[in-house]
Coordinates of C-alpha atoms and ligand atoms in Angstrom, one line a residue:
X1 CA 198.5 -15.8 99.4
X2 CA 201.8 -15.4 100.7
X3 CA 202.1 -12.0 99.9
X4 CA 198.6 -11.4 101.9
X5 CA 200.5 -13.0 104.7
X6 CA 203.9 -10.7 104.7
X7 CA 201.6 -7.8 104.6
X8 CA 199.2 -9.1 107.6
X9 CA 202.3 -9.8 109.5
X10 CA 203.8 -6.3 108.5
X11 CA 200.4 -4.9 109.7
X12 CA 200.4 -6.2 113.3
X13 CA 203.8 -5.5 114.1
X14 CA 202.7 -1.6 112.7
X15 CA 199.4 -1.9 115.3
X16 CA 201.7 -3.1 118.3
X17 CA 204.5 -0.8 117.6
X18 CA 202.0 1.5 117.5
X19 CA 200.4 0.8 121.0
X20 CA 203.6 0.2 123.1
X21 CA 204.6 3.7 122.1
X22 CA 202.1 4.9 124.1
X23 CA 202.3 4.6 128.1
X24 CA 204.1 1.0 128.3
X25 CA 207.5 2.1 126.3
X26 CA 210.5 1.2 128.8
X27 CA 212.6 4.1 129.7
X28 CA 214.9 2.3 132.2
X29 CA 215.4 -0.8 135.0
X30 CA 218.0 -1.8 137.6
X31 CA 218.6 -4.5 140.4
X32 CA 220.0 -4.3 143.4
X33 CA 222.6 -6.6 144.0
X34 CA 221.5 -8.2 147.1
X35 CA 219.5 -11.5 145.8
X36 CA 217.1 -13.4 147.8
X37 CA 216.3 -17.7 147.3
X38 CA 213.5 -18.9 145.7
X39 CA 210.4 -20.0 148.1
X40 CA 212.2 -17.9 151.0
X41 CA 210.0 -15.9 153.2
X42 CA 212.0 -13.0 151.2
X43 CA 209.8 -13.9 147.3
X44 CA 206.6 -14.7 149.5
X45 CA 206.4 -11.0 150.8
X46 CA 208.0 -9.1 147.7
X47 CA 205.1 -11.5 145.6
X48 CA 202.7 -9.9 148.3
X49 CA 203.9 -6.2 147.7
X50 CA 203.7 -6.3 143.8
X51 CA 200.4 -7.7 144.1
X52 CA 199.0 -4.9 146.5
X53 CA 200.9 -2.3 144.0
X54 CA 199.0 -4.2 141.1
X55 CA 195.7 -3.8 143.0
X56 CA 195.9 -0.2 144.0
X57 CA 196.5 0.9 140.8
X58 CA 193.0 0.1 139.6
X59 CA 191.9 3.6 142.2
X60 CA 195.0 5.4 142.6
X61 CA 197.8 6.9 141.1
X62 CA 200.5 6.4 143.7
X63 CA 200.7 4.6 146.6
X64 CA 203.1 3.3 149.0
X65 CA 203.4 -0.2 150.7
X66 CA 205.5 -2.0 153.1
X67 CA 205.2 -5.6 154.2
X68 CA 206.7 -5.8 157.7
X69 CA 208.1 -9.2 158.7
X70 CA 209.9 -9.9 162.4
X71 CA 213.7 -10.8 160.6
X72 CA 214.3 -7.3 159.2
X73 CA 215.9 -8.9 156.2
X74 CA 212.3 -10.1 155.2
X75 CA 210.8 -6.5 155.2
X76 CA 209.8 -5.5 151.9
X77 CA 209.2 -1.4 150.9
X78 CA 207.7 -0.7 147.7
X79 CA 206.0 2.2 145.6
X80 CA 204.3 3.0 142.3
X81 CA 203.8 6.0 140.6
X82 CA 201.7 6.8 137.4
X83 CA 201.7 9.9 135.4
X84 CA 199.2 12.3 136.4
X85 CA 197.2 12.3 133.2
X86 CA 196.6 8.2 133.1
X87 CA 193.1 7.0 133.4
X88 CA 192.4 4.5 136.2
X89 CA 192.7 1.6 133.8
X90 CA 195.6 2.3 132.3
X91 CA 197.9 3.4 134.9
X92 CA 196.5 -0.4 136.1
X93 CA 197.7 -2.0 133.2
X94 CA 201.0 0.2 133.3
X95 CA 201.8 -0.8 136.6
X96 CA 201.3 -4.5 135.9
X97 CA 203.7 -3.8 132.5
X98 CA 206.3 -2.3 134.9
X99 CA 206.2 -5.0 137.9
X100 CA 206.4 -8.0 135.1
X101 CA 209.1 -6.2 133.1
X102 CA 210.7 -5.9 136.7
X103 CA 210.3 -9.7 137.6
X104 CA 212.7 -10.0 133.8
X105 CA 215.0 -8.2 134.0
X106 CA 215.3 -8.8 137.9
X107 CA 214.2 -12.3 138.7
X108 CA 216.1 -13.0 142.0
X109 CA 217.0 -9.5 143.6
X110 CA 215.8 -7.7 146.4
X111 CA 215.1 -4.4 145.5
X112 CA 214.3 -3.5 141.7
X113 CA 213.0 -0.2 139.9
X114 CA 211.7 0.6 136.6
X115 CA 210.3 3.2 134.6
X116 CA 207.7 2.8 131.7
X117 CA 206.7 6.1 129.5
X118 CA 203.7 6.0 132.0
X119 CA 204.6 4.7 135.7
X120 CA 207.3 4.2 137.7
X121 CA 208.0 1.0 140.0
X122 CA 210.2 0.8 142.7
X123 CA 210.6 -1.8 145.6
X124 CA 213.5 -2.5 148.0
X125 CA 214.6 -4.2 151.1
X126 CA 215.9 -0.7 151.9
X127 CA 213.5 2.1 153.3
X128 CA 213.7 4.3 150.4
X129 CA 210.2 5.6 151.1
X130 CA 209.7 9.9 151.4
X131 CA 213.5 10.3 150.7
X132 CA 214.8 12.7 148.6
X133 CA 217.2 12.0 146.4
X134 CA 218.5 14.2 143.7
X135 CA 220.9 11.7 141.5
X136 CA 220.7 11.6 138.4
X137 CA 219.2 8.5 136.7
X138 CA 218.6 9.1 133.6
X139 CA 220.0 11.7 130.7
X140 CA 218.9 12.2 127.4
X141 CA 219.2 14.9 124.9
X142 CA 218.3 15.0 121.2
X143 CA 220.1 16.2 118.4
X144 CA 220.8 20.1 118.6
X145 CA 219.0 21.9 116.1
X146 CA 220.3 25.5 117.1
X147 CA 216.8 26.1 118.0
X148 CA 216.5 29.8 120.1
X149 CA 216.4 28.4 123.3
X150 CA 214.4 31.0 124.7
X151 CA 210.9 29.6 124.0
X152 CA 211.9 25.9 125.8
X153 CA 213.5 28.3 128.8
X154 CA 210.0 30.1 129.2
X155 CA 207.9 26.6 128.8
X156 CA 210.7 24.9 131.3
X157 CA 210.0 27.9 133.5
X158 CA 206.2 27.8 133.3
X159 CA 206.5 24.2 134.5
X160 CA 208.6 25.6 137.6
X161 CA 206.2 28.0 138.3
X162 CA 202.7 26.1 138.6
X163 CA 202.1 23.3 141.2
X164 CA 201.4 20.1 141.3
X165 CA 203.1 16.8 141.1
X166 CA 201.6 16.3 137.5
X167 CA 202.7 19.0 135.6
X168 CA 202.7 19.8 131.9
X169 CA 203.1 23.2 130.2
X170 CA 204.0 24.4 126.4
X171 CA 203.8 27.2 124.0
X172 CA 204.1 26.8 119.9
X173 CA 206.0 24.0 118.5
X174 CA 207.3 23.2 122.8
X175 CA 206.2 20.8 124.9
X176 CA 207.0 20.2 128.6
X177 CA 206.1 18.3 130.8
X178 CA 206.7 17.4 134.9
X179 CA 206.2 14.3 137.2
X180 CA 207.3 14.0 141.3
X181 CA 207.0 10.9 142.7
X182 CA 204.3 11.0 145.7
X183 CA 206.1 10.5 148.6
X184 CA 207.8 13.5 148.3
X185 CA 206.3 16.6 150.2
X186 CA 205.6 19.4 148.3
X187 CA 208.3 21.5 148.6
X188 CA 210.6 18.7 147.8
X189 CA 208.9 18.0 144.8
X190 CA 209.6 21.6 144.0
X191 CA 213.3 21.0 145.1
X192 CA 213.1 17.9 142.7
X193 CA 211.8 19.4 139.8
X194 CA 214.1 22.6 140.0
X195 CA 217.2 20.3 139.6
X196 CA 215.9 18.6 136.7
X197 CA 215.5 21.3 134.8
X198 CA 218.3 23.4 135.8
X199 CA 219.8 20.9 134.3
X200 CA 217.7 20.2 131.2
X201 CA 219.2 23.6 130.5
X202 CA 222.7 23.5 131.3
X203 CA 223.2 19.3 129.6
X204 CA 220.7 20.0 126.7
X205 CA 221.3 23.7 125.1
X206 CA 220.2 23.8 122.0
X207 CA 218.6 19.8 121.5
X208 CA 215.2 19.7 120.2
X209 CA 214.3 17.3 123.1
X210 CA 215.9 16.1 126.3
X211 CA 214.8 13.9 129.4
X212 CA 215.7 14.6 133.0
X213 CA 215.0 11.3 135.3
X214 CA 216.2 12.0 138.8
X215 CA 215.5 9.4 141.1
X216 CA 212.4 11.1 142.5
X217 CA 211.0 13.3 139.8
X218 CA 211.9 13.7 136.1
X219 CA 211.1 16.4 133.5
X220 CA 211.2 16.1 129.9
X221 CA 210.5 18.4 126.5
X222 CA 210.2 18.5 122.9
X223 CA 210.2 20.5 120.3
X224 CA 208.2 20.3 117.3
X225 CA 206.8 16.4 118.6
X226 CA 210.4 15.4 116.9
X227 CA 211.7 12.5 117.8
X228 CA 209.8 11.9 121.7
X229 CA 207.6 9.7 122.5
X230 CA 205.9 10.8 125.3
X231 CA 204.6 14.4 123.1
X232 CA 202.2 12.1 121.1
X233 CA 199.8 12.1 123.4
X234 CA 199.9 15.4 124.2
X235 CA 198.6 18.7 122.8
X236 CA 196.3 19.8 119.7
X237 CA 198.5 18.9 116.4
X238 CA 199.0 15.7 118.0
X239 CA 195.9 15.2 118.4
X240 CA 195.2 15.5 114.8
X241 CA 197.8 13.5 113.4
X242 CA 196.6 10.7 115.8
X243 CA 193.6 10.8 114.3
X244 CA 195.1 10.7 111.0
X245 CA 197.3 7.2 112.2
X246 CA 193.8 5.9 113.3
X247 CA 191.8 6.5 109.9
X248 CA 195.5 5.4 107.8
X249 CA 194.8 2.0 110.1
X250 CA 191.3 2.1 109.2
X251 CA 192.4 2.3 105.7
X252 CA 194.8 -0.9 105.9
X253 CA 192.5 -3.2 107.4
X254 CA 189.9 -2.4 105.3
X255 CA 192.3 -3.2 102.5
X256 CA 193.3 -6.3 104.3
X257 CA 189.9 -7.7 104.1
X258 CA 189.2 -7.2 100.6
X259 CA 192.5 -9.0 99.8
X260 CA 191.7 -11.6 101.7
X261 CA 187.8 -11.7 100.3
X262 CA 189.6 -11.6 97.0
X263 CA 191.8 -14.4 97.4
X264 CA 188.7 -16.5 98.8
X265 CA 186.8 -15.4 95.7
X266 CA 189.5 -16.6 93.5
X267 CA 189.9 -20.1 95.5
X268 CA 185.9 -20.6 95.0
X269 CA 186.7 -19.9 91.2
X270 CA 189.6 -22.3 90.7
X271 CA 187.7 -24.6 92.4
X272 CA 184.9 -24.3 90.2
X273 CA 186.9 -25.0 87.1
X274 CA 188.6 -27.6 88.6
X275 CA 185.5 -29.3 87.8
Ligands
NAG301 C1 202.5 5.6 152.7 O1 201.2 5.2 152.7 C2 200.5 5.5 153.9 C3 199.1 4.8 153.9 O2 198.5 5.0 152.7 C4 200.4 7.0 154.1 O3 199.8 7.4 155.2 C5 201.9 7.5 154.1 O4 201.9 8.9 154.1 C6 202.6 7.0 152.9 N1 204.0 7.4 153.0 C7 204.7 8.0 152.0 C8 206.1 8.3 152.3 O5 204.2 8.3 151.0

């Protein structure tokens, strides 16, 4: 029996790993430094703000909000954004993820941000709303693999080339894949997007992935699904070995239940003899 246990436990934590892999993995957070007082007009109009980002998540995938207040210490300015290929539902459920993993990790601040695999969260005391802004948040590469580079360079340039904030392009074992936030025009969104991959190219060479999260858009590839998160939701191969995971799970619970039916079998038996 206890061995059933370790292995049901083992199980779950497979299932949830699993899950959070998908859309609620966290990339990053920060605070500002600026800290309001509990029940201060300051929490009762940032409490109002996440909930209207919460709600307006359920119909669309961005949207901007600011809670205007006389003192301009108690104005609050706030934005979500969800990746373009989210259902409804879950770019809800993201954006819920994201504002409670912002009330953690910054439970008395005034402005906060973070960034799950699939939204983006950002509120502030500061109007920070349809500003551009080109620093660099975020920088990952992965290990360099002396792949050709050429191939990545023609995806990354594909994603350049077609328009959109929600962008996502790739050719053999490449994956790419674009996001602006939505208060930026058009054109700076273009501006964004350039920057983070002009420097996808010059900070990761030869890696066979890297992520680029500027403060307003972000770009990110991989090649061959390696090591990224994101790419497992993406494309055909994927696709298939998702379907493998699902019927391996399938597999596991079904042996689960017999185990357990097994065990219950053998209790009924023993207690039979113990007559
Ligand atoms: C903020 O939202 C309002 C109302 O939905 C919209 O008109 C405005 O363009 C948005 N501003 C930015 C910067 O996205």
């Amino acid at each position: 029996m206890v061995k059933t246990k370790t292995f049901l436990l083992f199980f779950s934590i497979f299932i949830l790993h699993s899950l959070s892999f998908s859309t609620d993995t966290f990339i990053y957070g920060g605070c500002t430094q600026q800290t309001f007082t509990s029940t201060s007009p300051y929490e009762f109009n940032l409490n109002s703000l996440l909930t209207s980002l919460v709600n307006s998540a359920t119909y669309t995938s961005y949207n901007n909000f600011t809670i205007v207040a006389s003192n301009p210490n108690d104005v609050v300015y706030g934005l979500y954004q969800c990746r373009g290929d989210l259902s409804m539902p879950d770019c809800a459920s993201c954006v819920s993820r994201a504002v409670s993993r912002a009330g953690d990790i910054c439970p008395a601040t005034r402005g906060g941000v973070v960034q799950l695999d699939g939204c983006y969260v950002k509120y502030d005391n500061v109007k920070f709303l349809g500003v551009e802004d080109k620093t660099v948040v975020l920088k990952k590469c992965g290990s360099s693999i002396g792949y050709d580079p050429s191939n990545r360079d023609a995806v990354l340039d594909g994603l350049v080339g077609s328009g959109g904030y929600f962008r996502v392009g790739g050719s053999g074992q490449v994956k790419g894949m674009v996001q602006c936030i939505g208060d930026l025009s058009f054109l700076e969104c273009q501006d964004c997007v350039l920057e983070a991959i002009r420097r996808l190219r010059s900070d990761c060479p030869a890696a066979d992935y890297g992520d680029m999260f500027i403060e307003k858009c972000y770009a990110r590839y991989s090649i061959g699904g390696g090591a990224h998160a994101y790419s497992k939701s993406h494309g055909k191969s994927d696709n298939d070995s998702e379907k493998t995971f699902a019927i391996i799970i399938g597999l596991l619970a079904a042996v689960a239940i017999l185990i357990i039916f097994l065990a219950f079998l053998r209790r009924i038996c023993e207690g039979h003899q113990g007559k």
